[in-house]
Amino acid sequence: MSGGPLVRHLGGFRWEGIPVEAYKPEGEPFRDVSRQRLFGAGGAGELRYFEVGPGGWTTLERHAHVHQVVVVRGRGRALVGDRVLELGRFDLLSVPPRTWHQLRAPPDEPLGFLCLVDRERDRPERPAESDLARLREIPEVGEFVRV
Amino acid sequence: MSGGPLVRHLGGFRWEGIPVEAYKPEGEPFRDVSRQRLFGAGGAGELRYFEVGPGGWTTLERHAHVHQVVVVRGRGRALVGDRVLELGRFDLLSVPPRTWHQLRAPPDEPLGFLCLVDRERDRPERPAESDLARLREIPEVGEFVRV
């Protein structure tokens, strides 16, 4: 962070002084996802920018805290609960509490999105085999999920 | 709001089911500013989209709550404290507590930005004549401010 009121966008969804971080530790189930923390301490919630590379996907998980997402780059698809939704630029996505969710980029372009969360939040839960079995009973969801 | 997890962007920074509202009541000091509430109750903070039309400006004010801004359309300038800053697309702006601020669009294009705030926030204060006199001691600020 610069410490000043302004952080410049450098182009390509990179910002002055904001590191491009690992989305989660290596070994967790995800593919080609990075994280940048745009606004953190001292404000309202935390606003992060996530980018999922072509063919990549976020971790299939659920938690009590809410995700509020604004797509700002490319397009993709999201599982929310038992529905697979198409995402386009500037679409808004809300993930309710305790709802399974996963975001995927298409094979040919990245999916970049802002994600707003409370600063205080619970640890995500990953699906047990029984959860996966239930999700896979819905053919569209079974085709979508990656673990 | 649709009530579902997805709110589609209709193009041109308008969203399905989200009304374009007045920024403030008529008679307050501003020019050509609209507001759309993207995320509100039930989540982390509130995320709003503000659009300032060409030549328009927001109200010069200050308050205890923090503003966290992401420019998503066009460009503009912002007064924050005693500095006038150039804003480009995807630049990030933080307005600290109790800091005079105003945003202006250029004459030839709109300035659109996401603004994140806490749900609980104090009422903005407008400058007294003595505050304006102090601000106008800085030539760049005196040229910038609109009341």
PDB file of C-alpha atoms in Angstrom:
ATOM      1  CA  MET A   1       0.000   0.000   0.000  1.00  0.00           C
ATOM      2  CA  SER A   2       1.192   3.528  -0.728  1.00  0.00           C
ATOM      3  CA  GLY A   3      -0.231   4.891   2.500  1.00  0.00           C
ATOM      4  CA  GLY A   4      -1.829   7.783   0.588  1.00  0.00           C
ATOM      5  CA  PRO A   5      -5.470   8.059  -0.398  1.00  0.00           C
ATOM      6  CA  LEU A   6      -4.852   6.921  -3.999  1.00  0.00           C
ATOM      7  CA  VAL A   7      -3.650   3.562  -5.296  1.00  0.00           C
ATOM      8  CA  ARG A   8      -3.186   3.623  -9.051  1.00  0.00           C
ATOM      9  CA  HIS A   9      -4.274   0.887 -11.382  1.00  0.00           C
ATOM     10  CA  LEU A  10      -1.207  -0.107 -13.406  1.00  0.00           C
ATOM     11  CA  GLY A  11      -3.231  -1.806 -16.157  1.00  0.00           C
ATOM     12  CA  GLY A  12      -4.124  -5.473 -16.487  1.00  0.00           C
ATOM     13  CA  PHE A  13      -5.776  -5.577 -13.057  1.00  0.00           C
ATOM     14  CA  ARG A  14      -2.579  -4.935 -11.168  1.00  0.00           C
ATOM     15  CA  TRP A  15      -2.263  -2.091  -8.662  1.00  0.00           C
ATOM     16  CA  GLU A  16       0.636  -0.001  -7.404  1.00  0.00           C
ATOM     17  CA  GLY A  17       2.021  -1.519  -4.199  1.00  0.00           C
ATOM     18  CA  ILE A  18      -0.576  -4.302  -3.935  1.00  0.00           C
ATOM     19  CA  PRO A  19       1.004  -7.760  -4.076  1.00  0.00           C
ATOM     20  CA  VAL A  20      -0.494 -10.567  -6.159  1.00  0.00           C
ATOM     21  CA  GLU A  21      -0.943 -13.267  -3.551  1.00  0.00           C
ATOM     22  CA  ALA A  22      -1.702 -16.959  -3.506  1.00  0.00           C
ATOM     23  CA  TYR A  23      -5.434 -17.601  -3.287  1.00  0.00           C
ATOM     24  CA  LYS A  24      -4.914 -20.479  -0.833  1.00  0.00           C
ATOM     25  CA  PRO A  25      -1.964 -22.635   0.236  1.00  0.00           C
ATOM     26  CA  GLU A  26      -0.584 -25.093  -2.315  1.00  0.00           C
ATOM     27  CA  GLY A  27      -2.280 -28.471  -2.066  1.00  0.00           C
ATOM     28  CA  GLU A  28      -5.761 -27.045  -1.554  1.00  0.00           C
ATOM     29  CA  PRO A  29      -8.200 -27.944  -4.326  1.00  0.00           C
ATOM     30  CA  PHE A  30      -8.197 -25.037  -6.802  1.00  0.00           C
ATOM     31  CA  ARG A  31      -6.616 -24.198 -10.148  1.00  0.00           C
ATOM     32  CA  ASP A  32      -4.934 -20.948 -11.248  1.00  0.00           C
ATOM     33  CA  VAL A  33      -6.427 -18.378  -8.873  1.00  0.00           C
ATOM     34  CA  SER A  34      -4.707 -15.268  -7.487  1.00  0.00           C
ATOM     35  CA  ARG A  35      -5.790 -12.726  -4.884  1.00  0.00           C
ATOM     36  CA  GLN A  36      -5.118  -9.027  -4.359  1.00  0.00           C
ATOM     37  CA  ARG A  37      -6.369  -7.211  -1.274  1.00  0.00           C
ATOM     38  CA  LEU A  38      -7.646  -3.816  -2.469  1.00  0.00           C
ATOM     39  CA  PHE A  39      -9.198  -2.465   0.737  1.00  0.00           C
ATOM     40  CA  GLY A  40      -8.694  -3.968   4.154  1.00  0.00           C
ATOM     41  CA  ALA A  41      -8.327  -2.648   7.672  1.00  0.00           C
ATOM     42  CA  GLY A  42      -9.856   0.661   8.613  1.00  0.00           C
ATOM     43  CA  GLY A  43     -12.810   0.640   6.284  1.00  0.00           C
ATOM     44  CA  ALA A  44     -16.113  -1.115   5.899  1.00  0.00           C
ATOM     45  CA  GLY A  45     -15.647  -4.692   4.689  1.00  0.00           C
ATOM     46  CA  GLU A  46     -12.660  -6.159   2.894  1.00  0.00           C
ATOM     47  CA  LEU A  47     -12.582  -5.843  -0.864  1.00  0.00           C
ATOM     48  CA  ARG A  48     -10.399  -8.270  -2.736  1.00  0.00           C
ATOM     49  CA  TYR A  49      -9.767  -8.843  -6.461  1.00  0.00           C
ATOM     50  CA  PHE A  50      -9.594 -12.482  -7.492  1.00  0.00           C
ATOM     51  CA  GLU A  51      -8.512 -13.636 -10.881  1.00  0.00           C
ATOM     52  CA  VAL A  52      -9.148 -17.137 -12.164  1.00  0.00           C
ATOM     53  CA  GLY A  53      -6.958 -17.996 -15.183  1.00  0.00           C
ATOM     54  CA  PRO A  54      -8.386 -19.641 -18.329  1.00  0.00           C
ATOM     55  CA  GLY A  55      -9.629 -23.112 -17.359  1.00  0.00           C
ATOM     56  CA  GLY A  56      -9.146 -22.348 -13.652  1.00  0.00           C
ATOM     57  CA  TRP A  57     -11.539 -22.768 -10.721  1.00  0.00           C
ATOM     58  CA  THR A  58     -11.906 -21.684  -7.117  1.00  0.00           C
ATOM     59  CA  THR A  59     -12.340 -24.096  -4.225  1.00  0.00           C
ATOM     60  CA  LEU A  60     -15.768 -25.682  -3.808  1.00  0.00           C
ATOM     61  CA  GLU A  61     -16.715 -24.613  -0.268  1.00  0.00           C
ATOM     62  CA  ARG A  62     -19.306 -23.027   2.014  1.00  0.00           C
ATOM     63  CA  HIS A  63     -19.260 -20.799   5.104  1.00  0.00           C
ATOM     64  CA  ALA A  64     -21.497 -18.623   7.262  1.00  0.00           C
ATOM     65  CA  HIS A  65     -20.163 -15.348   5.883  1.00  0.00           C
ATOM     66  CA  VAL A  66     -21.627 -13.835   2.736  1.00  0.00           C
ATOM     67  CA  HIS A  67     -19.750 -13.217  -0.500  1.00  0.00           C
ATOM     68  CA  GLN A  68     -20.742 -10.251  -2.650  1.00  0.00           C
ATOM     69  CA  VAL A  69     -19.138 -10.359  -6.067  1.00  0.00           C
ATOM     70  CA  VAL A  70     -18.838  -7.896  -8.956  1.00  0.00           C
ATOM     71  CA  VAL A  71     -17.385  -9.371 -12.158  1.00  0.00           C
ATOM     72  CA  VAL A  72     -14.936  -6.876 -13.666  1.00  0.00           C
ATOM     73  CA  ARG A  73     -12.945  -8.951 -16.171  1.00  0.00           C
ATOM     74  CA  GLY A  74     -14.015 -11.572 -18.675  1.00  0.00           C
ATOM     75  CA  ARG A  75     -16.789 -14.042 -17.995  1.00  0.00           C
ATOM     76  CA  GLY A  76     -17.360 -17.403 -16.357  1.00  0.00           C
ATOM     77  CA  ARG A  77     -19.776 -19.593 -14.493  1.00  0.00           C
ATOM     78  CA  ALA A  78     -20.634 -20.011 -10.827  1.00  0.00           C
ATOM     79  CA  LEU A  79     -22.203 -22.758  -8.782  1.00  0.00           C
ATOM     80  CA  VAL A  80     -24.363 -21.244  -6.026  1.00  0.00           C
ATOM     81  CA  GLY A  81     -26.307 -23.821  -4.041  1.00  0.00           C
ATOM     82  CA  ASP A  82     -27.735 -26.193  -6.648  1.00  0.00           C
ATOM     83  CA  ARG A  83     -27.633 -23.784  -9.606  1.00  0.00           C
ATOM     84  CA  VAL A  84     -24.985 -23.091 -12.233  1.00  0.00           C
ATOM     85  CA  LEU A  85     -25.124 -19.450 -13.354  1.00  0.00           C
ATOM     86  CA  GLU A  86     -23.519 -17.708 -16.326  1.00  0.00           C
ATOM     87  CA  LEU A  87     -21.478 -14.649 -15.308  1.00  0.00           C
ATOM     88  CA  GLY A  88     -20.762 -11.653 -17.530  1.00  0.00           C
ATOM     89  CA  ARG A  89     -18.928  -8.399 -16.953  1.00  0.00           C
ATOM     90  CA  PHE A  90     -20.379  -6.258 -14.157  1.00  0.00           C
ATOM     91  CA  ASP A  91     -22.890  -8.922 -13.162  1.00  0.00           C
ATOM     92  CA  LEU A  92     -23.475  -9.022  -9.390  1.00  0.00           C
ATOM     93  CA  LEU A  93     -23.438 -12.298  -7.490  1.00  0.00           C
ATOM     94  CA  SER A  94     -24.443 -12.866  -3.852  1.00  0.00           C
ATOM     95  CA  VAL A  95     -23.496 -16.104  -2.153  1.00  0.00           C
ATOM     96  CA  PRO A  96     -25.805 -16.602   0.847  1.00  0.00           C
ATOM     97  CA  PRO A  97     -24.601 -18.097   4.153  1.00  0.00           C
ATOM     98  CA  ARG A  98     -23.840 -21.850   4.255  1.00  0.00           C
ATOM     99  CA  THR A  99     -24.227 -22.235   0.499  1.00  0.00           C
ATOM    100  CA  TRP A 100     -21.914 -24.373  -1.630  1.00  0.00           C
ATOM    101  CA  HIS A 101     -20.194 -22.278  -4.263  1.00  0.00           C
ATOM    102  CA  GLN A 102     -17.457 -22.447  -6.874  1.00  0.00           C
ATOM    103  CA  LEU A 103     -16.426 -20.107  -9.703  1.00  0.00           C
ATOM    104  CA  ARG A 104     -14.895 -21.224 -12.982  1.00  0.00           C
ATOM    105  CA  ALA A 105     -13.242 -19.323 -15.824  1.00  0.00           C
ATOM    106  CA  PRO A 106     -13.919 -20.408 -19.402  1.00  0.00           C
ATOM    107  CA  PRO A 107     -11.083 -22.194 -21.274  1.00  0.00           C
ATOM    108  CA  ASP A 108     -10.156 -19.152 -23.352  1.00  0.00           C
ATOM    109  CA  GLU A 109     -10.081 -16.159 -20.992  1.00  0.00           C
ATOM    110  CA  PRO A 110      -9.636 -15.189 -17.345  1.00  0.00           C
ATOM    111  CA  LEU A 111     -12.459 -14.373 -14.951  1.00  0.00           C
ATOM    112  CA  GLY A 112     -11.708 -11.441 -12.638  1.00  0.00           C
ATOM    113  CA  PHE A 113     -13.993 -10.288  -9.870  1.00  0.00           C
ATOM    114  CA  LEU A 114     -14.191  -8.046  -6.852  1.00  0.00           C
ATOM    115  CA  CYS A 115     -15.338  -9.877  -3.729  1.00  0.00           C
ATOM    116  CA  LEU A 116     -16.628  -8.052  -0.684  1.00  0.00           C
ATOM    117  CA  VAL A 117     -16.599  -9.790   2.706  1.00  0.00           C
ATOM    118  CA  ASP A 118     -16.841  -8.873   6.370  1.00  0.00           C
ATOM    119  CA  ARG A 119     -13.489  -8.499   8.095  1.00  0.00           C
ATOM    120  CA  GLU A 120     -14.583 -11.068  10.684  1.00  0.00           C
ATOM    121  CA  ARG A 121     -15.428 -14.332   8.997  1.00  0.00           C
ATOM    122  CA  ASP A 122     -15.602 -18.041   9.662  1.00  0.00           C
ATOM    123  CA  ARG A 123     -13.397 -20.718   8.162  1.00  0.00           C
ATOM    124  CA  PRO A 124     -14.672 -22.286   4.922  1.00  0.00           C
ATOM    125  CA  GLU A 125     -15.873 -25.873   4.966  1.00  0.00           C
ATOM    126  CA  ARG A 126     -15.091 -28.278   2.120  1.00  0.00           C
ATOM    127  CA  PRO A 127     -17.562 -30.925   0.999  1.00  0.00           C
ATOM    128  CA  ALA A 128     -17.530 -34.389   2.529  1.00  0.00           C
ATOM    129  CA  GLU A 129     -18.078 -37.324   0.168  1.00  0.00           C
ATOM    130  CA  SER A 130     -21.754 -37.327   1.166  1.00  0.00           C
ATOM    131  CA  ASP A 131     -22.087 -33.627   0.259  1.00  0.00           C
ATOM    132  CA  LEU A 132     -20.446 -34.261  -3.116  1.00  0.00           C
ATOM    133  CA  ALA A 133     -22.735 -37.220  -3.758  1.00  0.00           C
ATOM    134  CA  ARG A 134     -25.778 -35.027  -3.102  1.00  0.00           C
ATOM    135  CA  LEU A 135     -24.468 -32.223  -5.328  1.00  0.00           C
ATOM    136  CA  ARG A 136     -23.740 -34.716  -8.126  1.00  0.00           C
ATOM    137  CA  GLU A 137     -27.331 -35.935  -8.112  1.00  0.00           C
ATOM    138  CA  ILE A 138     -28.064 -32.761 -10.132  1.00  0.00           C
ATOM    139  CA  PRO A 139     -26.563 -33.520 -13.568  1.00  0.00           C
ATOM    140  CA  GLU A 140     -25.682 -29.890 -14.374  1.00  0.00           C
ATOM    141  CA  VAL A 141     -23.941 -29.518 -11.010  1.00  0.00           C
ATOM    142  CA  GLY A 142     -22.159 -32.856 -11.331  1.00  0.00           C
ATOM    143  CA  GLU A 143     -20.745 -31.762 -14.681  1.00  0.00           C
ATOM    144  CA  PHE A 144     -19.657 -28.403 -13.209  1.00  0.00           C
ATOM    145  CA  VAL A 145     -17.904 -29.108  -9.913  1.00  0.00           C
ATOM    146  CA  ARG A 146     -14.147 -29.610  -9.663  1.00  0.00           C
ATOM    147  CA  VAL A 147     -12.504 -30.992  -6.538  1.00  0.00           C
TER     148      VAL A 147
ATOM    149  CA  MET B   1     -33.597  -6.782  -6.654  1.00  0.00           C
ATOM    150  CA  SER B   2     -34.344 -10.132  -8.242  1.00  0.00           C
ATOM    151  CA  GLY B   3     -34.119 -11.977  -4.934  1.00  0.00           C
ATOM    152  CA  GLY B   4     -31.893 -14.618  -6.565  1.00  0.00           C
ATOM    153  CA  PRO B   5     -28.125 -14.835  -6.236  1.00  0.00           C
ATOM    154  CA  LEU B   6     -27.483 -13.158  -9.604  1.00  0.00           C
ATOM    155  CA  VAL B   7     -28.251  -9.609 -10.723  1.00  0.00           C
ATOM    156  CA  ARG B   8     -27.403  -9.116 -14.387  1.00  0.00           C
ATOM    157  CA  HIS B   9     -25.638  -6.085 -15.750  1.00  0.00           C
ATOM    158  CA  LEU B  10     -27.835  -4.728 -18.541  1.00  0.00           C
ATOM    159  CA  GLY B  11     -25.028  -2.695 -20.140  1.00  0.00           C
ATOM    160  CA  GLY B  12     -24.161   0.955 -19.602  1.00  0.00           C
ATOM    161  CA  PHE B  13     -23.827   0.516 -15.836  1.00  0.00           C
ATOM    162  CA  ARG B  14     -27.452  -0.324 -15.285  1.00  0.00           C
ATOM    163  CA  TRP B  15     -28.549  -3.489 -13.500  1.00  0.00           C
ATOM    164  CA  GLU B  16     -31.646  -5.673 -13.619  1.00  0.00           C
ATOM    165  CA  GLY B  17     -34.086  -4.607 -10.921  1.00  0.00           C
ATOM    166  CA  ILE B  18     -31.823  -1.949  -9.367  1.00  0.00           C
ATOM    167  CA  PRO B  19     -33.343   1.535  -9.540  1.00  0.00           C
ATOM    168  CA  VAL B  20     -31.310   4.584 -10.532  1.00  0.00           C
ATOM    169  CA  GLU B  21     -31.862   6.859  -7.548  1.00  0.00           C
ATOM    170  CA  ALA B  22     -31.246  10.466  -6.695  1.00  0.00           C
ATOM    171  CA  TYR B  23     -27.838  10.958  -5.110  1.00  0.00           C
ATOM    172  CA  LYS B  24     -29.258  13.465  -2.599  1.00  0.00           C
ATOM    173  CA  PRO B  25     -32.454  15.514  -2.310  1.00  0.00           C
ATOM    174  CA  GLU B  26     -32.923  18.361  -4.783  1.00  0.00           C
ATOM    175  CA  GLY B  27     -31.491  21.610  -3.478  1.00  0.00           C
ATOM    176  CA  GLU B  28     -28.377  20.062  -1.982  1.00  0.00           C
ATOM    177  CA  PRO B  29     -25.144  21.278  -3.568  1.00  0.00           C
ATOM    178  CA  PHE B  30     -24.227  18.777  -6.303  1.00  0.00           C
ATOM    179  CA  ARG B  31     -24.525  18.480 -10.075  1.00  0.00           C
ATOM    180  CA  ASP B  32     -25.638  15.477 -12.161  1.00  0.00           C
ATOM    181  CA  VAL B  33     -24.994  12.538  -9.825  1.00  0.00           C
ATOM    182  CA  SER B  34     -27.000   9.300  -9.606  1.00  0.00           C
ATOM    183  CA  ARG B  35     -26.822   6.384  -7.194  1.00  0.00           C
ATOM    184  CA  GLN B  36     -27.544   2.666  -7.498  1.00  0.00           C
ATOM    185  CA  ARG B  37     -27.391   0.370  -4.474  1.00  0.00           C
ATOM    186  CA  LEU B  38     -25.689  -2.829  -5.635  1.00  0.00           C
ATOM    187  CA  PHE B  39     -25.320  -4.692  -2.331  1.00  0.00           C
ATOM    188  CA  GLY B  40     -27.011  -3.719   0.893  1.00  0.00           C
ATOM    189  CA  ALA B  41     -28.534  -5.554   3.817  1.00  0.00           C
ATOM    190  CA  GLY B  42     -27.342  -9.027   4.719  1.00  0.00           C
ATOM    191  CA  GLY B  43     -23.777  -8.703   3.565  1.00  0.00           C
ATOM    192  CA  ALA B  44     -20.578  -7.022   4.622  1.00  0.00           C
ATOM    193  CA  GLY B  45     -20.694  -3.283   3.879  1.00  0.00           C
ATOM    194  CA  GLU B  46     -22.921  -1.478   1.414  1.00  0.00           C
ATOM    195  CA  LEU B  47     -21.677  -1.215  -2.130  1.00  0.00           C
ATOM    196  CA  ARG B  48     -23.145   1.536  -4.287  1.00  0.00           C
ATOM    197  CA  TYR B  49     -22.451   2.654  -7.862  1.00  0.00           C
ATOM    198  CA  PHE B  50     -22.353   6.412  -8.330  1.00  0.00           C
ATOM    199  CA  GLU B  51     -22.233   8.100 -11.678  1.00  0.00           C
ATOM    200  CA  VAL B  52     -21.273  11.735 -12.132  1.00  0.00           C
ATOM    201  CA  GLY B  53     -22.296  13.076 -15.542  1.00  0.00           C
ATOM    202  CA  PRO B  54     -19.916  15.152 -17.721  1.00  0.00           C
ATOM    203  CA  GLY B  55     -19.176  18.384 -15.866  1.00  0.00           C
ATOM    204  CA  GLY B  56     -20.892  17.105 -12.722  1.00  0.00           C
ATOM    205  CA  TRP B  57     -19.672  17.031  -9.125  1.00  0.00           C
ATOM    206  CA  THR B  58     -20.552  15.407  -5.815  1.00  0.00           C
ATOM    207  CA  THR B  59     -21.213  17.348  -2.614  1.00  0.00           C
ATOM    208  CA  LEU B  60     -18.187  18.744  -0.802  1.00  0.00           C
ATOM    209  CA  GLU B  61     -18.482  17.140   2.647  1.00  0.00           C
ATOM    210  CA  ARG B  62     -16.798  15.157   5.419  1.00  0.00           C
ATOM    211  CA  HIS B  63     -17.872  12.505   7.928  1.00  0.00           C
ATOM    212  CA  ALA B  64     -16.469   9.972  10.371  1.00  0.00           C
ATOM    213  CA  HIS B  65     -17.155   6.978   8.142  1.00  0.00           C
ATOM    214  CA  VAL B  66     -14.644   5.908   5.527  1.00  0.00           C
ATOM    215  CA  HIS B  67     -15.271   5.827   1.775  1.00  0.00           C
ATOM    216  CA  GLN B  68     -13.518   3.201  -0.294  1.00  0.00           C
ATOM    217  CA  VAL B  69     -13.838   3.854  -4.015  1.00  0.00           C
ATOM    218  CA  VAL B  70     -13.061   1.862  -7.164  1.00  0.00           C
ATOM    219  CA  VAL B  71     -13.345   3.832 -10.419  1.00  0.00           C
ATOM    220  CA  VAL B  72     -15.058   1.640 -13.034  1.00  0.00           C
ATOM    221  CA  ARG B  73     -16.103   4.118 -15.732  1.00  0.00           C
ATOM    222  CA  GLY B  74     -14.310   7.069 -17.279  1.00  0.00           C
ATOM    223  CA  ARG B  75     -12.007   9.315 -15.330  1.00  0.00           C
ATOM    224  CA  GLY B  76     -12.132  12.377 -13.113  1.00  0.00           C
ATOM    225  CA  ARG B  77     -10.569  14.215 -10.214  1.00  0.00           C
ATOM    226  CA  ALA B  78     -11.019  14.055  -6.461  1.00  0.00           C
ATOM    227  CA  LEU B  79     -10.346  16.415  -3.615  1.00  0.00           C
ATOM    228  CA  VAL B  80      -9.227  14.455  -0.532  1.00  0.00           C
ATOM    229  CA  GLY B  81      -8.152  16.663   2.369  1.00  0.00           C
ATOM    230  CA  ASP B  82      -5.983  19.339   0.797  1.00  0.00           C
ATOM    231  CA  ARG B  83      -4.992  17.417  -2.344  1.00  0.00           C
ATOM    232  CA  VAL B  84      -6.562  17.194  -5.787  1.00  0.00           C
ATOM    233  CA  LEU B  85      -5.939  13.764  -7.330  1.00  0.00           C
ATOM    234  CA  GLU B  86      -6.369  12.520 -10.905  1.00  0.00           C
ATOM    235  CA  LEU B  87      -8.545   9.401 -11.130  1.00  0.00           C
ATOM    236  CA  GLY B  88      -8.371   6.795 -13.888  1.00  0.00           C
ATOM    237  CA  ARG B  89     -10.211   3.554 -14.466  1.00  0.00           C
ATOM    238  CA  PHE B  90      -9.763   0.961 -11.690  1.00  0.00           C
ATOM    239  CA  ASP B  91      -7.828   3.390  -9.511  1.00  0.00           C
ATOM    240  CA  LEU B  92      -8.576   2.912  -5.799  1.00  0.00           C
ATOM    241  CA  LEU B  93      -9.358   5.866  -3.561  1.00  0.00           C
ATOM    242  CA  SER B  94      -9.690   5.850   0.244  1.00  0.00           C
ATOM    243  CA  VAL B  95     -11.264   8.827   1.976  1.00  0.00           C
ATOM    244  CA  PRO B  96     -10.147   8.810   5.624  1.00  0.00           C
ATOM    245  CA  PRO B  97     -12.456   9.816   8.498  1.00  0.00           C
ATOM    246  CA  ARG B  98     -13.309  13.559   8.895  1.00  0.00           C
ATOM    247  CA  THR B  99     -11.645  14.470   5.595  1.00  0.00           C
ATOM    248  CA  TRP B 100     -13.139  16.969   3.140  1.00  0.00           C
ATOM    249  CA  HIS B 101     -13.784  15.317  -0.206  1.00  0.00           C
ATOM    250  CA  GLN B 102     -15.462  15.967  -3.541  1.00  0.00           C
ATOM    251  CA  LEU B 103     -15.379  14.109  -6.867  1.00  0.00           C
ATOM    252  CA  ARG B 104     -15.716  15.740 -10.269  1.00  0.00           C
ATOM    253  CA  ALA B 105     -16.222  14.328 -13.760  1.00  0.00           C
ATOM    254  CA  PRO B 106     -14.373  15.910 -16.686  1.00  0.00           C
ATOM    255  CA  PRO B 107     -16.436  18.022 -19.127  1.00  0.00           C
ATOM    256  CA  ASP B 108     -16.500  15.345 -21.824  1.00  0.00           C
ATOM    257  CA  GLU B 109     -17.313  12.028 -20.118  1.00  0.00           C
ATOM    258  CA  PRO B 110     -18.964  10.557 -17.042  1.00  0.00           C
ATOM    259  CA  LEU B 111     -17.121   9.316 -13.967  1.00  0.00           C
ATOM    260  CA  GLY B 112     -18.564   6.099 -12.537  1.00  0.00           C
ATOM    261  CA  PHE B 113     -17.337   4.501  -9.332  1.00  0.00           C
ATOM    262  CA  LEU B 114     -18.140   1.821  -6.804  1.00  0.00           C
ATOM    263  CA  CYS B 115     -18.197   3.138  -3.245  1.00  0.00           C
ATOM    264  CA  LEU B 116     -17.998   0.849  -0.245  1.00  0.00           C
ATOM    265  CA  VAL B 117     -19.245   2.055   3.144  1.00  0.00           C
ATOM    266  CA  ASP B 118     -20.274   0.585   6.485  1.00  0.00           C
ATOM    267  CA  ARG B 119     -24.006   0.053   6.850  1.00  0.00           C
ATOM    268  CA  GLU B 120     -23.954   2.180  10.019  1.00  0.00           C
ATOM    269  CA  ARG B 121     -22.638   5.631   9.224  1.00  0.00           C
ATOM    270  CA  ASP B 122     -22.812   9.195  10.467  1.00  0.00           C
ATOM    271  CA  ARG B 123     -24.421  12.117   8.697  1.00  0.00           C
ATOM    272  CA  PRO B 124     -22.140  14.128   6.388  1.00  0.00           C
ATOM    273  CA  GLU B 125     -21.128  17.635   7.395  1.00  0.00           C
ATOM    274  CA  ARG B 126     -20.931  20.451   4.839  1.00  0.00           C
ATOM    275  CA  PRO B 127     -18.293  23.179   5.063  1.00  0.00           C
ATOM    276  CA  ALA B 128     -18.945  26.377   6.976  1.00  0.00           C
ATOM    277  CA  GLU B 129     -17.677  29.605   5.427  1.00  0.00           C
ATOM    278  CA  SER B 130     -14.576  29.363   7.623  1.00  0.00           C
ATOM    279  CA  ASP B 131     -13.854  25.820   6.337  1.00  0.00           C
ATOM    280  CA  LEU B 132     -14.241  27.006   2.758  1.00  0.00           C
ATOM    281  CA  ALA B 133     -11.945  29.942   3.386  1.00  0.00           C
ATOM    282  CA  ARG B 134      -9.272  27.584   4.733  1.00  0.00           C
ATOM    283  CA  LEU B 135      -9.660  25.198   1.780  1.00  0.00           C
ATOM    284  CA  ARG B 136      -9.442  28.097  -0.671  1.00  0.00           C
ATOM    285  CA  GLU B 137      -6.099  29.188   0.761  1.00  0.00           C
ATOM    286  CA  ILE B 138      -4.646  26.335  -1.325  1.00  0.00           C
ATOM    287  CA  PRO B 139      -4.878  27.640  -4.936  1.00  0.00           C
ATOM    288  CA  GLU B 140      -5.330  24.202  -6.524  1.00  0.00           C
ATOM    289  CA  VAL B 141      -8.118  23.381  -4.062  1.00  0.00           C
ATOM    290  CA  GLY B 142      -9.753  26.791  -4.480  1.00  0.00           C
ATOM    291  CA  GLU B 143      -9.902  26.218  -8.246  1.00  0.00           C
ATOM    292  CA  PHE B 144     -11.341  22.739  -7.752  1.00  0.00           C
ATOM    293  CA  VAL B 145     -14.137  22.994  -5.215  1.00  0.00           C
ATOM    294  CA  ARG B 146     -17.769  23.545  -6.188  1.00  0.00           C
ATOM    295  CA  VAL B 147     -20.435  24.492  -3.677  1.00  0.00           C
TER     296      VAL B 147
END
